[in-house]
Amino acid sequence: MKKTGPFINGEKVSAVDLSLGPKLYHLEISLGHYKNWSIPDSLPHVKSYMKAIYSLDSFIKTRALHEDVIAGWALKVMA
C-alpha cells in the first residue's frame, strides 16, 4: 500500500483492490471457521487494508454471506 491512502494504489480503489478484497474476505472467514486462524496482530497494515475494503459500499452490497463462504469451502477443506 502506498503511504498516500488505504488502497493498493493510494486513495482510489483499483482493479487490484477489487480482486484482492474478496480473496481476503474468503481467507478470513474460511480459515477462521475451519482452522481457528485469524490475521495476526503483527500485520496491522493488512488489517487496516481489509477494514478499508470491507467498508466500501460496493463491497458491503455484494459480499457473500458468511455461511455461504463456509459452505463453499467445505469440500476443499475436508478433502
Short mmCIF file of C-alpha atoms in Angstrom, two decimals:
data_model
loop_
_atom_site.label_atom_id
_atom_site.label_comp_id
_atom_site.label_asym_id
_atom_site.label_seq_id
_atom_site.Cartn_x
_atom_site.Cartn_y
_atom_site.Cartn_z
CA MET A 1 0.00 0.00 0.00
CA LYS A 2 1.17 3.46 -0.73
CA LYS A 3 1.50 5.86 2.13
CA THR A 4 -0.95 8.17 0.38
CA GLY A 5 -4.07 6.13 1.01
CA PRO A 6 -5.68 2.98 2.29
CA PHE A 7 -5.71 1.10 -1.01
CA ILE A 8 -3.01 -0.58 -3.08
CA ASN A 9 -2.58 2.41 -5.40
CA GLY A 10 -3.31 5.14 -2.87
CA GLU A 11 -6.56 6.96 -2.24
CA LYS A 12 -8.64 5.41 -5.02
CA VAL A 13 -9.87 1.85 -5.31
CA SER A 14 -8.34 -0.01 -8.24
CA ALA A 15 -8.92 -3.31 -10.02
CA VAL A 16 -6.26 -4.85 -7.78
CA ASP A 17 -8.30 -3.97 -4.69
CA LEU A 18 -11.47 -5.31 -6.26
CA SER A 19 -9.69 -8.60 -6.89
CA LEU A 20 -7.82 -8.89 -3.60
CA GLY A 21 -10.66 -7.80 -1.29
CA PRO A 22 -12.92 -10.82 -1.85
CA LYS A 23 -9.94 -13.19 -1.56
CA LEU A 24 -9.04 -11.76 1.83
CA TYR A 25 -12.69 -11.95 2.85
CA HIS A 26 -12.83 -15.66 1.97
CA LEU A 27 -9.50 -16.25 3.70
CA GLU A 28 -10.63 -14.55 6.88
CA ILE A 29 -13.96 -16.39 7.08
CA SER A 30 -12.90 -19.86 5.96
CA LEU A 31 -9.64 -20.08 7.90
CA GLY A 32 -11.33 -18.61 10.95
CA HIS A 33 -14.04 -21.24 10.76
CA TYR A 34 -12.08 -24.33 9.75
CA LYS A 35 -8.67 -23.67 11.27
CA ASN A 36 -9.43 -21.21 14.09
CA TRP A 37 -6.95 -18.82 12.45
CA SER A 38 -7.08 -15.06 12.13
CA ILE A 39 -4.90 -12.34 10.69
CA PRO A 40 -2.21 -11.82 13.33
CA ASP A 41 -1.85 -8.50 15.12
CA SER A 42 1.70 -8.39 13.76
CA LEU A 43 0.17 -7.47 10.37
CA PRO A 44 -1.55 -4.14 11.16
CA HIS A 45 -1.30 -2.88 7.56
CA VAL A 46 -3.15 -5.93 6.27
CA LYS A 47 -5.83 -5.46 8.92
CA SER A 48 -6.29 -1.78 8.07
CA TYR A 49 -6.38 -2.60 4.35
CA MET A 50 -9.09 -5.19 4.95
CA LYS A 51 -11.07 -2.72 7.04
CA ALA A 52 -10.88 -0.15 4.23
CA ILE A 53 -12.01 -2.64 1.58
CA TYR A 54 -14.75 -4.12 3.76
CA SER A 55 -16.20 -0.67 4.46
CA LEU A 56 -16.77 0.15 0.79
CA ASP A 57 -20.46 0.39 -0.04
CA SER A 58 -19.94 -1.74 -3.14
CA PHE A 59 -18.25 -4.46 -1.08
CA ILE A 60 -20.98 -4.43 1.57
CA LYS A 61 -23.71 -4.74 -1.07
CA THR A 62 -22.08 -7.62 -2.96
CA ARG A 63 -20.22 -9.71 -0.37
CA ALA A 64 -21.20 -13.31 0.18
CA LEU A 65 -22.88 -14.36 3.39
CA HIS A 66 -20.53 -15.96 5.93
CA GLU A 67 -22.43 -19.24 5.81
CA ASP A 68 -22.15 -19.33 2.01
CA VAL A 69 -18.38 -18.82 2.15
CA ILE A 70 -18.06 -21.60 4.74
CA ALA A 71 -20.24 -23.97 2.73
CA GLY A 72 -18.37 -23.13 -0.46
CA TRP A 73 -15.03 -24.10 1.04
CA ALA A 74 -16.27 -27.20 2.89
CA LEU A 75 -15.41 -29.77 0.22
CA LYS A 76 -11.96 -28.30 -0.38
CA VAL A 77 -11.11 -28.10 3.31
CA MET A 78 -12.48 -31.52 4.19
CA ALA A 79 -10.79 -33.30 1.26
#
